PDB file of C-alpha atoms and ligand atoms in Angstrom:
ATOM      1  CA  MET A   1     -72.787  33.512 162.806  1.00  0.00           C
ATOM      2  CA  LYS A   2     -70.301  33.733 165.892  1.00  0.00           C
ATOM      3  CA  HIS A   3     -71.633  30.546 167.010  1.00  0.00           C
ATOM      4  CA  GLN A   4     -70.771  28.955 163.818  1.00  0.00           C
ATOM      5  CA  ARG A   5     -67.194  30.071 163.914  1.00  0.00           C
ATOM      6  CA  LEU A   6     -66.780  29.006 167.684  1.00  0.00           C
ATOM      7  CA  LEU A   7     -68.196  25.186 166.451  1.00  0.00           C
ATOM      8  CA  GLU A   8     -65.642  25.280 163.540  1.00  0.00           C
ATOM      9  CA  GLN A   9     -62.833  26.278 166.026  1.00  0.00           C
ATOM     10  CA  ILE A  10     -63.864  23.628 168.649  1.00  0.00           C
ATOM     11  CA  HIS A  11     -64.278  20.878 165.901  1.00  0.00           C
ATOM     12  CA  GLN A  12     -60.521  21.847 165.224  1.00  0.00           C
ATOM     13  CA  GLN A  13     -59.601  21.595 168.831  1.00  0.00           C
ATOM     14  CA  VAL A  14     -61.105  18.445 169.640  1.00  0.00           C
ATOM     15  CA  GLY A  15     -59.696  16.629 166.482  1.00  0.00           C
ATOM     16  CA  GLU A  16     -57.249  14.482 168.169  1.00  0.00           C
ATOM     17  CA  LEU A  17     -59.590  13.195 170.752  1.00  0.00           C
ATOM     18  CA  ILE A  18     -62.412  12.096 168.197  1.00  0.00           C
ATOM     19  CA  GLY A  19     -62.116   8.055 168.183  1.00  0.00           C
ATOM     20  CA  GLN A  20     -60.390   8.035 171.670  1.00  0.00           C
ATOM     21  CA  GLY A  21     -61.921   6.196 174.174  1.00  0.00           C
ATOM     22  CA  GLU A  22     -64.262   2.723 173.730  1.00  0.00           C
ATOM     23  CA  VAL A  23     -67.652   2.714 171.825  1.00  0.00           C
ATOM     24  CA  ALA A  24     -70.239   1.120 173.889  1.00  0.00           C
ATOM     25  CA  SER A  25     -69.844  -2.665 173.526  1.00  0.00           C
ATOM     26  CA  TYR A  26     -72.446  -4.191 175.820  1.00  0.00           C
ATOM     27  CA  ILE A  27     -75.302  -3.406 173.212  1.00  0.00           C
ATOM     28  CA  PRO A  28     -73.699  -5.353 170.193  1.00  0.00           C
ATOM     29  CA  ALA A  29     -75.486  -3.240 167.607  1.00  0.00           C
ATOM     30  CA  LEU A  30     -73.931  -0.004 169.067  1.00  0.00           C
ATOM     31  CA  ALA A  31     -70.276  -1.771 169.074  1.00  0.00           C
ATOM     32  CA  ARG A  32     -70.439  -1.678 165.102  1.00  0.00           C
ATOM     33  CA  VAL A  33     -70.807   2.175 165.151  1.00  0.00           C
ATOM     34  CA  ASP A  34     -67.589   4.103 163.637  1.00  0.00           C
ATOM     35  CA  PRO A  35     -65.729   5.814 166.504  1.00  0.00           C
ATOM     36  CA  ASP A  36     -64.044   8.223 164.204  1.00  0.00           C
ATOM     37  CA  GLN A  37     -67.203  10.637 163.910  1.00  0.00           C
ATOM     38  CA  PHE A  38     -68.231  13.909 165.502  1.00  0.00           C
ATOM     39  CA  GLY A  39     -71.159  16.212 165.234  1.00  0.00           C
ATOM     40  CA  PHE A  40     -71.899  19.294 167.221  1.00  0.00           C
ATOM     41  CA  ALA A  41     -75.167  21.475 166.718  1.00  0.00           C
ATOM     42  CA  LEU A  42     -77.060  24.722 168.557  1.00  0.00           C
ATOM     43  CA  CYS A  43     -80.277  25.857 168.375  1.00  0.00           C
ATOM     44  CA  GLY A  44     -80.862  29.269 169.692  1.00  0.00           C
ATOM     45  CA  VAL A  45     -84.214  30.182 171.346  1.00  0.00           C
ATOM     46  CA  ASP A  46     -84.531  32.803 168.747  1.00  0.00           C
ATOM     47  CA  GLY A  47     -84.490  29.587 166.133  1.00  0.00           C
ATOM     48  CA  SER A  48     -81.006  30.476 164.827  1.00  0.00           C
ATOM     49  CA  GLU A  49     -78.809  27.381 164.364  1.00  0.00           C
ATOM     50  CA  ALA A  50     -75.162  26.546 163.879  1.00  0.00           C
ATOM     51  CA  SER A  51     -73.614  23.119 163.236  1.00  0.00           C
ATOM     52  CA  VAL A  52     -70.400  21.385 162.343  1.00  0.00           C
ATOM     53  CA  GLY A  53     -69.145  18.044 161.225  1.00  0.00           C
ATOM     54  CA  SER A  54     -71.543  15.098 160.997  1.00  0.00           C
ATOM     55  CA  ALA A  55     -74.465  16.908 162.526  1.00  0.00           C
ATOM     56  CA  ASP A  56     -77.245  15.403 160.379  1.00  0.00           C
ATOM     57  CA  THR A  57     -75.936  11.797 161.064  1.00  0.00           C
ATOM     58  CA  PRO A  58     -78.635  10.076 162.742  1.00  0.00           C
ATOM     59  CA  PHE A  59     -77.284   8.404 166.073  1.00  0.00           C
ATOM     60  CA  SER A  60     -78.743   5.926 168.912  1.00  0.00           C
ATOM     61  CA  ILE A  61     -79.740   8.827 171.588  1.00  0.00           C
ATOM     62  CA  GLN A  62     -79.802   5.966 174.275  1.00  0.00           C
ATOM     63  CA  SER A  63     -80.044   7.528 177.972  1.00  0.00           C
ATOM     64  CA  VAL A  64     -80.734  11.140 176.237  1.00  0.00           C
ATOM     65  CA  SER A  65     -83.953   9.775 175.582  1.00  0.00           C
ATOM     66  CA  LYS A  66     -84.845   9.726 179.377  1.00  0.00           C
ATOM     67  CA  VAL A  67     -85.253  13.447 178.877  1.00  0.00           C
ATOM     68  CA  PHE A  68     -88.134  12.865 176.602  1.00  0.00           C
ATOM     69  CA  SER A  69     -89.882  10.041 178.392  1.00  0.00           C
ATOM     70  CA  LEU A  70     -89.616  12.380 181.546  1.00  0.00           C
ATOM     71  CA  SER A  71     -91.321  15.079 179.816  1.00  0.00           C
ATOM     72  CA  LEU A  72     -94.056  13.035 178.420  1.00  0.00           C
ATOM     73  CA  ALA A  73     -94.511  11.484 181.901  1.00  0.00           C
ATOM     74  CA  LEU A  74     -94.737  15.043 183.527  1.00  0.00           C
ATOM     75  CA  GLN A  75     -97.493  16.178 180.659  1.00  0.00           C
ATOM     76  CA  LEU A  76     -99.472  13.075 181.603  1.00  0.00           C
ATOM     77  CA  ILE A  77     -99.449  12.731 185.312  1.00  0.00           C
ATOM     78  CA  GLY A  78     -97.499  15.951 186.771  1.00  0.00           C
ATOM     79  CA  GLU A  79     -96.430  15.859 190.268  1.00  0.00           C
ATOM     80  CA  GLN A  80     -97.590  12.478 190.971  1.00  0.00           C
ATOM     81  CA  LEU A  81     -94.656  11.098 189.133  1.00  0.00           C
ATOM     82  CA  TRP A  82     -92.406  11.620 192.009  1.00  0.00           C
ATOM     83  CA  GLU A  83     -94.318   9.388 194.234  1.00  0.00           C
ATOM     84  CA  ARG A  84     -92.554   6.820 192.394  1.00  0.00           C
ATOM     85  CA  ILE A  85     -88.946   8.221 191.633  1.00  0.00           C
ATOM     86  CA  GLY A  86     -86.588  10.577 193.746  1.00  0.00           C
ATOM     87  CA  ARG A  87     -84.496  13.779 192.766  1.00  0.00           C
ATOM     88  CA  GLU A  88     -80.848  13.003 194.432  1.00  0.00           C
ATOM     89  CA  PRO A  89     -77.986  12.314 192.369  1.00  0.00           C
ATOM     90  CA  SER A  90     -77.182   8.256 192.581  1.00  0.00           C
ATOM     91  CA  GLY A  91     -73.155   8.783 192.628  1.00  0.00           C
ATOM     92  CA  ASP A  92     -73.451   5.103 191.154  1.00  0.00           C
ATOM     93  CA  PRO A  93     -73.162   4.057 187.822  1.00  0.00           C
ATOM     94  CA  PHE A  94     -76.415   4.227 185.737  1.00  0.00           C
ATOM     95  CA  ASN A  95     -77.108   0.817 185.865  1.00  0.00           C
ATOM     96  CA  SER A  96     -76.435   0.001 189.585  1.00  0.00           C
ATOM     97  CA  LEU A  97     -78.752  -2.034 191.534  1.00  0.00           C
ATOM     98  CA  VAL A  98     -77.102  -1.366 195.224  1.00  0.00           C
ATOM     99  CA  GLN A  99     -79.036   1.765 196.114  1.00  0.00           C
ATOM    100  CA  LEU A 100     -82.218   0.199 195.084  1.00  0.00           C
ATOM    101  CA  GLU A 101     -82.383  -2.417 197.762  1.00  0.00           C
ATOM    102  CA  HIS A 102     -81.707   0.173 200.631  1.00  0.00           C
ATOM    103  CA  GLU A 103     -84.205   2.261 199.279  1.00  0.00           C
ATOM    104  CA  HIS A 104     -87.054  -0.174 198.843  1.00  0.00           C
ATOM    105  CA  GLY A 105     -86.976  -0.093 195.076  1.00  0.00           C
ATOM    106  CA  LYS A 106     -87.806   3.676 194.744  1.00  0.00           C
ATOM    107  CA  PRO A 107     -85.062   4.822 192.188  1.00  0.00           C
ATOM    108  CA  ARG A 108     -83.053   8.054 193.149  1.00  0.00           C
ATOM    109  CA  ASN A 109     -83.938   9.908 189.808  1.00  0.00           C
ATOM    110  CA  PRO A 110     -85.327   9.555 186.752  1.00  0.00           C
ATOM    111  CA  PHE A 111     -81.901   9.457 184.832  1.00  0.00           C
ATOM    112  CA  ILE A 112     -80.527   6.271 186.312  1.00  0.00           C
ATOM    113  CA  ASN A 113     -81.758   3.243 184.369  1.00  0.00           C
ATOM    114  CA  ALA A 114     -84.373   2.321 187.305  1.00  0.00           C
ATOM    115  CA  GLY A 115     -85.551   5.485 187.043  1.00  0.00           C
ATOM    116  CA  ALA A 116     -86.344   5.521 183.330  1.00  0.00           C
ATOM    117  CA  ILE A 117     -87.576   2.087 183.760  1.00  0.00           C
ATOM    118  CA  ALA A 118     -89.768   3.471 186.542  1.00  0.00           C
ATOM    119  CA  VAL A 119     -91.103   6.186 184.316  1.00  0.00           C
ATOM    120  CA  ALA A 120     -91.514   3.911 181.188  1.00  0.00           C
ATOM    121  CA  ASP A 121     -93.829   1.896 183.521  1.00  0.00           C
ATOM    122  CA  ARG A 122     -95.949   5.290 184.218  1.00  0.00           C
ATOM    123  CA  LEU A 123     -96.076   5.609 180.341  1.00  0.00           C
ATOM    124  CA  VAL A 124     -97.502   2.303 179.964  1.00  0.00           C
ATOM    125  CA  SER A 125    -100.286   2.940 182.483  1.00  0.00           C
ATOM    126  CA  HIS A 126    -101.265   6.450 181.232  1.00  0.00           C
ATOM    127  CA  CYS A 127    -100.856   5.904 177.406  1.00  0.00           C
ATOM    128  CA  VAL A 128    -102.990   3.508 174.993  1.00  0.00           C
ATOM    129  CA  ASP A 129     -99.684   2.798 172.975  1.00  0.00           C
ATOM    130  CA  ALA A 130     -96.471   4.340 175.349  1.00  0.00           C
ATOM    131  CA  LYS A 131     -94.118   3.615 172.473  1.00  0.00           C
ATOM    132  CA  ARG A 132     -96.311   5.361 169.710  1.00  0.00           C
ATOM    133  CA  SER A 133     -97.181   8.365 172.357  1.00  0.00           C
ATOM    134  CA  LEU A 134     -93.305   8.943 172.669  1.00  0.00           C
ATOM    135  CA  LEU A 135     -92.802   8.830 169.077  1.00  0.00           C
ATOM    136  CA  GLU A 136     -95.680  11.394 168.474  1.00  0.00           C
ATOM    137  CA  MET A 137     -94.205  13.407 171.418  1.00  0.00           C
ATOM    138  CA  VAL A 138     -90.320  13.679 169.656  1.00  0.00           C
ATOM    139  CA  SER A 139     -91.914  14.023 166.329  1.00  0.00           C
ATOM    140  CA  GLY A 140     -94.053  16.902 167.126  1.00  0.00           C
ATOM    141  CA  LEU A 141     -91.143  18.714 168.848  1.00  0.00           C
ATOM    142  CA  LEU A 142     -89.449  18.460 165.186  1.00  0.00           C
ATOM    143  CA  ASP A 143     -92.357  18.926 163.429  1.00  0.00           C
ATOM    144  CA  SER A 144     -91.129  15.938 161.255  1.00  0.00           C
ATOM    145  CA  PRO A 145     -91.542  12.044 161.885  1.00  0.00           C
ATOM    146  CA  VAL A 146     -88.630  10.101 163.888  1.00  0.00           C
ATOM    147  CA  ASP A 147     -88.537   6.638 164.322  1.00  0.00           C
ATOM    148  CA  TYR A 148     -87.006   3.952 166.601  1.00  0.00           C
ATOM    149  CA  ASP A 149     -83.967   1.712 165.418  1.00  0.00           C
ATOM    150  CA  TYR A 150     -85.589  -1.700 165.682  1.00  0.00           C
ATOM    151  CA  GLU A 151     -82.307  -3.508 165.345  1.00  0.00           C
ATOM    152  CA  VAL A 152     -80.814  -1.666 168.216  1.00  0.00           C
ATOM    153  CA  ALA A 153     -83.996  -2.071 170.365  1.00  0.00           C
ATOM    154  CA  ALA A 154     -83.835  -5.812 169.517  1.00  0.00           C
ATOM    155  CA  SER A 155     -80.018  -5.974 170.255  1.00  0.00           C
ATOM    156  CA  GLU A 156     -80.516  -4.288 173.713  1.00  0.00           C
ATOM    157  CA  ALA A 157     -83.295  -6.592 174.344  1.00  0.00           C
ATOM    158  CA  ALA A 158     -81.217  -9.658 173.824  1.00  0.00           C
ATOM    159  CA  HIS A 159     -78.724  -8.267 176.271  1.00  0.00           C
ATOM    160  CA  GLY A 160     -80.720  -6.584 178.733  1.00  0.00           C
ATOM    161  CA  SER A 161     -80.199  -8.764 181.777  1.00  0.00           C
ATOM    162  CA  ARG A 162     -79.328  -6.069 184.122  1.00  0.00           C
ATOM    163  CA  ASN A 163     -82.284  -4.031 182.961  1.00  0.00           C
ATOM    164  CA  ALA A 164     -84.532  -7.286 183.447  1.00  0.00           C
ATOM    165  CA  ALA A 165     -83.123  -7.421 187.025  1.00  0.00           C
ATOM    166  CA  THR A 166     -83.536  -3.658 187.744  1.00  0.00           C
ATOM    167  CA  ALA A 167     -87.152  -4.107 186.546  1.00  0.00           C
ATOM    168  CA  HIS A 168     -88.035  -7.358 188.498  1.00  0.00           C
ATOM    169  CA  PHE A 169     -86.578  -6.052 191.494  1.00  0.00           C
ATOM    170  CA  MET A 170     -88.698  -2.774 191.567  1.00  0.00           C
ATOM    171  CA  ARG A 171     -91.563  -4.678 190.614  1.00  0.00           C
ATOM    172  CA  SER A 172     -90.836  -6.753 193.792  1.00  0.00           C
ATOM    173  CA  PHE A 173     -91.150  -3.848 195.998  1.00  0.00           C
ATOM    174  CA  GLY A 174     -94.293  -2.671 194.196  1.00  0.00           C
ATOM    175  CA  ASN A 175     -92.913   0.244 192.216  1.00  0.00           C
ATOM    176  CA  LEU A 176     -94.013  -1.064 188.712  1.00  0.00           C
ATOM    177  CA  ASP A 177     -97.589  -1.823 187.829  1.00  0.00           C
ATOM    178  CA  ASN A 178     -97.000  -3.507 184.508  1.00  0.00           C
ATOM    179  CA  PRO A 179     -95.480  -6.541 183.632  1.00  0.00           C
ATOM    180  CA  VAL A 180     -91.644  -6.443 183.286  1.00  0.00           C
ATOM    181  CA  GLU A 181     -91.686  -7.310 179.441  1.00  0.00           C
ATOM    182  CA  VAL A 182     -94.149  -4.601 178.629  1.00  0.00           C
ATOM    183  CA  VAL A 183     -92.350  -1.948 180.487  1.00  0.00           C
ATOM    184  CA  LEU A 184     -88.979  -3.077 179.301  1.00  0.00           C
ATOM    185  CA  ASP A 185     -90.204  -3.050 175.561  1.00  0.00           C
ATOM    186  CA  VAL A 186     -91.010   0.840 175.921  1.00  0.00           C
ATOM    187  CA  TYR A 187     -87.413   1.347 177.670  1.00  0.00           C
ATOM    188  CA  PHE A 188     -85.548  -0.377 175.103  1.00  0.00           C
ATOM    189  CA  HIS A 189     -87.300   1.366 172.201  1.00  0.00           C
ATOM    190  CA  GLN A 190     -86.877   4.813 174.068  1.00  0.00           C
ATOM    191  CA  CYS A 191     -83.172   4.130 174.166  1.00  0.00           C
ATOM    192  CA  ALA A 192     -83.155   3.144 170.320  1.00  0.00           C
ATOM    193  CA  LEU A 193     -84.630   6.547 168.984  1.00  0.00           C
ATOM    194  CA  THR A 194     -82.379   7.639 166.430  1.00  0.00           C
ATOM    195  CA  LEU A 195     -81.854  11.539 165.569  1.00  0.00           C
ATOM    196  CA  SER A 196     -79.164  13.617 164.504  1.00  0.00           C
ATOM    197  CA  CYS A 197     -77.246  16.335 166.692  1.00  0.00           C
ATOM    198  CA  ARG A 198     -79.269  19.099 164.576  1.00  0.00           C
ATOM    199  CA  GLN A 199     -82.666  17.493 165.658  1.00  0.00           C
ATOM    200  CA  MET A 200     -81.733  16.762 169.002  1.00  0.00           C
ATOM    201  CA  ALA A 201     -80.627  20.466 169.299  1.00  0.00           C
ATOM    202  CA  ARG A 202     -83.959  21.697 167.943  1.00  0.00           C
ATOM    203  CA  ALA A 203     -86.017  18.914 169.884  1.00  0.00           C
ATOM    204  CA  CYS A 204     -84.583  19.978 173.207  1.00  0.00           C
ATOM    205  CA  ALA A 205     -84.927  23.846 172.544  1.00  0.00           C
ATOM    206  CA  TYR A 206     -87.842  23.765 174.974  1.00  0.00           C
ATOM    207  CA  LEU A 207     -85.648  23.129 177.812  1.00  0.00           C
ATOM    208  CA  ALA A 208     -83.678  26.716 177.122  1.00  0.00           C
ATOM    209  CA  ASN A 209     -87.011  28.325 176.365  1.00  0.00           C
ATOM    210  CA  GLY A 210     -89.089  28.153 179.362  1.00  0.00           C
ATOM    211  CA  GLY A 211     -91.145  25.137 178.215  1.00  0.00           C
ATOM    212  CA  VAL A 212     -92.008  26.395 174.953  1.00  0.00           C
ATOM    213  CA  ASN A 213     -90.731  25.023 171.607  1.00  0.00           C
ATOM    214  CA  PRO A 214     -89.144  27.936 169.797  1.00  0.00           C
ATOM    215  CA  GLY A 215     -89.749  25.923 166.230  1.00  0.00           C
ATOM    216  CA  THR A 216     -93.390  25.385 166.692  1.00  0.00           C
ATOM    217  CA  GLY A 217     -94.212  27.895 169.100  1.00  0.00           C
ATOM    218  CA  GLY A 218     -96.001  25.109 171.104  1.00  0.00           C
ATOM    219  CA  ARG A 219     -95.908  24.774 174.732  1.00  0.00           C
ATOM    220  CA  VAL A 220     -94.237  21.420 175.950  1.00  0.00           C
ATOM    221  CA  LEU A 221     -93.995  21.761 179.728  1.00  0.00           C
ATOM    222  CA  THR A 222     -94.616  24.579 182.145  1.00  0.00           C
ATOM    223  CA  GLU A 223     -91.591  26.925 183.128  1.00  0.00           C
ATOM    224  CA  ARG A 224     -91.604  25.498 186.474  1.00  0.00           C
ATOM    225  CA  GLN A 225     -91.473  21.784 185.218  1.00  0.00           C
ATOM    226  CA  VAL A 226     -88.631  22.914 182.603  1.00  0.00           C
ATOM    227  CA  ARG A 227     -86.376  24.277 185.129  1.00  0.00           C
ATOM    228  CA  ARG A 228     -86.596  21.307 187.233  1.00  0.00           C
ATOM    229  CA  ILE A 229     -85.863  19.153 184.358  1.00  0.00           C
ATOM    230  CA  ASN A 230     -82.564  21.262 183.687  1.00  0.00           C
ATOM    231  CA  ALA A 231     -82.062  20.913 187.492  1.00  0.00           C
ATOM    232  CA  LEU A 232     -82.144  17.237 187.401  1.00  0.00           C
ATOM    233  CA  MET A 233     -79.762  17.161 184.199  1.00  0.00           C
ATOM    234  CA  LEU A 234     -77.380  19.101 186.097  1.00  0.00           C
ATOM    235  CA  THR A 235     -77.051  17.044 189.205  1.00  0.00           C
ATOM    236  CA  CYS A 236     -77.957  13.664 187.476  1.00  0.00           C
ATOM    237  CA  GLY A 237     -77.582  13.786 183.926  1.00  0.00           C
ATOM    238  CA  THR A 238     -74.109  12.583 183.417  1.00  0.00           C
ATOM    239  CA  TYR A 239     -74.005   9.411 185.622  1.00  0.00           C
ATOM    240  CA  ASP A 240     -71.759   9.554 188.389  1.00  0.00           C
ATOM    241  CA  VAL A 241     -69.712  12.392 187.183  1.00  0.00           C
ATOM    242  CA  ALA A 242     -72.410  14.823 187.170  1.00  0.00           C
ATOM    243  CA  GLY A 243     -70.045  16.848 189.663  1.00  0.00           C
ATOM    244  CA  GLU A 244     -67.462  16.703 187.472  1.00  0.00           C
ATOM    245  CA  PHE A 245     -69.700  18.035 184.389  1.00  0.00           C
ATOM    246  CA  ALA A 246     -70.962  20.829 186.825  1.00  0.00           C
ATOM    247  CA  PHE A 247     -67.666  22.137 187.731  1.00  0.00           C
ATOM    248  CA  MET A 248     -66.040  21.850 183.958  1.00  0.00           C
ATOM    249  CA  ILE A 249     -68.757  22.761 181.737  1.00  0.00           C
ATOM    250  CA  GLY A 250     -71.609  24.515 184.336  1.00  0.00           C
ATOM    251  CA  LEU A 251     -74.512  23.403 182.484  1.00  0.00           C
ATOM    252  CA  PRO A 252     -77.369  20.795 182.584  1.00  0.00           C
ATOM    253  CA  CYS A 253     -76.497  18.195 180.335  1.00  0.00           C
ATOM    254  CA  LYS A 254     -77.746  14.592 179.635  1.00  0.00           C
ATOM    255  CA  SER A 255     -75.694  11.993 178.195  1.00  0.00           C
ATOM    256  CA  GLY A 256     -76.212   8.433 176.421  1.00  0.00           C
ATOM    257  CA  VAL A 257     -73.998   5.576 175.617  1.00  0.00           C
ATOM    258  CA  GLY A 258     -74.524   6.388 172.031  1.00  0.00           C
ATOM    259  CA  GLY A 259     -72.150   9.079 172.459  1.00  0.00           C
ATOM    260  CA  GLY A 260     -74.563  11.748 172.494  1.00  0.00           C
ATOM    261  CA  ILE A 261     -74.949  14.528 175.084  1.00  0.00           C
ATOM    262  CA  ILE A 262     -77.484  17.508 175.188  1.00  0.00           C
ATOM    263  CA  ALA A 263     -76.821  20.651 177.204  1.00  0.00           C
ATOM    264  CA  THR A 264     -79.036  23.493 178.088  1.00  0.00           C
ATOM    265  CA  VAL A 265     -78.125  27.262 178.011  1.00  0.00           C
ATOM    266  CA  PRO A 266     -81.284  28.424 179.660  1.00  0.00           C
ATOM    267  CA  GLU A 267     -82.978  31.259 177.774  1.00  0.00           C
ATOM    268  CA  GLN A 268     -80.171  31.442 174.989  1.00  0.00           C
ATOM    269  CA  MET A 269     -79.926  28.094 173.271  1.00  0.00           C
ATOM    270  CA  SER A 270     -79.916  23.867 173.315  1.00  0.00           C
ATOM    271  CA  LEU A 271     -76.913  21.895 172.453  1.00  0.00           C
ATOM    272  CA  CYS A 272     -76.164  18.616 171.073  1.00  0.00           C
ATOM    273  CA  VAL A 273     -72.727  16.890 170.359  1.00  0.00           C
ATOM    274  CA  TRP A 274     -72.306  13.756 169.400  1.00  0.00           C
ATOM    275  CA  SER A 275     -68.782  11.401 169.075  1.00  0.00           C
ATOM    276  CA  PRO A 276     -69.351   7.690 169.762  1.00  0.00           C
ATOM    277  CA  ALA A 277     -66.019   6.631 171.725  1.00  0.00           C
ATOM    278  CA  LEU A 278     -66.715   6.956 175.565  1.00  0.00           C
ATOM    279  CA  GLY A 279     -64.370   7.881 178.371  1.00  0.00           C
ATOM    280  CA  PRO A 280     -64.324   5.639 181.358  1.00  0.00           C
ATOM    281  CA  SER A 281     -67.397   7.162 182.566  1.00  0.00           C
ATOM    282  CA  GLY A 282     -69.509   6.249 179.804  1.00  0.00           C
ATOM    283  CA  ASN A 283     -69.441   9.878 178.256  1.00  0.00           C
ATOM    284  CA  SER A 284     -68.436  10.679 175.038  1.00  0.00           C
ATOM    285  CA  LEU A 285     -64.774  12.041 175.464  1.00  0.00           C
ATOM    286  CA  ALA A 286     -64.601  14.291 172.389  1.00  0.00           C
ATOM    287  CA  GLY A 287     -68.154  15.535 173.056  1.00  0.00           C
ATOM    288  CA  THR A 288     -67.433  16.241 176.709  1.00  0.00           C
ATOM    289  CA  LYS A 289     -64.080  18.407 175.716  1.00  0.00           C
ATOM    290  CA  ALA A 290     -66.359  20.078 172.948  1.00  0.00           C
ATOM    291  CA  LEU A 291     -69.020  21.226 175.771  1.00  0.00           C
ATOM    292  CA  GLU A 292     -66.398  22.231 177.932  1.00  0.00           C
ATOM    293  CA  LEU A 293     -64.346  24.274 175.338  1.00  0.00           C
ATOM    294  CA  PHE A 294     -67.803  25.672 174.211  1.00  0.00           C
ATOM    295  CA  ALA A 295     -68.853  27.052 177.620  1.00  0.00           C
ATOM    296  CA  ALA A 296     -65.597  28.588 178.301  1.00  0.00           C
ATOM    297  CA  GLU A 297     -65.273  30.191 174.854  1.00  0.00           C
ATOM    298  CA  ALA A 298     -68.867  31.227 174.756  1.00  0.00           C
ATOM    299  CA  GLY A 299     -68.895  32.548 178.601  1.00  0.00           C
ATOM    300  CA  VAL A 300     -72.014  30.388 179.238  1.00  0.00           C
ATOM    301  CA  SER A 301     -72.805  28.628 182.373  1.00  0.00           C
ATOM    302  CA  VAL A 302     -75.718  28.567 184.973  1.00  0.00           C
ATOM    303  CA  PHE A 303     -73.554  29.578 187.910  1.00  0.00           C
TER     304      PHE A 303
HETATM  305  N1  LIG B 401     -79.917   1.541 176.813  1.00  0.00           N
HETATM  306  C1  LIG B 401     -78.717   1.560 177.707  1.00  0.00           C
HETATM  307  C2  LIG B 401     -78.927   0.785 178.912  1.00  0.00           C
HETATM  308  O1  LIG B 401     -80.094   0.681 179.481  1.00  0.00           O
HETATM  309  C3  LIG B 401     -78.908   3.304 178.041  1.00  0.00           C
HETATM  310  C4  LIG B 401     -77.622   3.589 179.103  1.00  0.00           C
HETATM  311  C5  LIG B 401     -77.046   4.687 178.816  1.00  0.00           C
HETATM  312  O2  LIG B 401     -77.298   5.349 177.760  1.00  0.00           O
HETATM  313  N2  LIG B 401     -76.705   5.242 179.879  1.00  0.00           N
HETATM  314  O3  LIG B 401     -78.069   0.323 179.500  1.00  0.00           O
END
């Protein structure tokens, strides 16, 4: 109950920020989203929930999906994944190609686009149908079906030159085993997964609960794997402002250009906030402020 009141208070406090900033325009299907929306939901490891605003409105989760694809890849191949992908923050924008050349096509981490495309390549190699496996995995977390927004996926494919360049570049270094078109098709669809804040908070609760989904009781990952995903979210989850997020919020977070951000409060709860208008770093402006207020008011931090 106290969390419900806190979310309501925060909704009021961020009121003026909602709609400020710009919706992502480089994916035309996202440019049409109404910026004046805000939702915030939390899911406790004890199954308790609280939410405000448009917490039931589905949105394009974009890069937040990188947490699910990484989790699926860890389920399938475990430690071997790290032969292809690093674990260092990049300090560069999420779609930068600069470091890839210096580092011979091995992406810095699984949360920049290059890293997520390399993860998608692993999924293609280890699944009969990677798009379906990912849908099944996320649907399993919620115990109800989710789907891709096929229009967003097509829009992104039609304007995906930079991601295509990234993928070709990695393949030229031998760091993608599958054809670029096949890998990108998986990547664009995973970015086009559409869930609400309430669904996201539930689906990500395993990250706060030592790898066990509190809703279904099923183990998603080991405790150690989940600790590591949270470490990566903290250091690499919010593009090149992960340091600022750690400083201001102090929780592992993963953001997406659809305006969604998830955050983990280990052993307590999982949060998801969404507001489509983004600040200069590509993170939701109102969403970032809401998380900052929540962490301060609720007195939660990993530090
Ligand atoms: N689909 C987007 C892209 O590849 C995801 C980027 C993001 O959310 N940071 O550009």
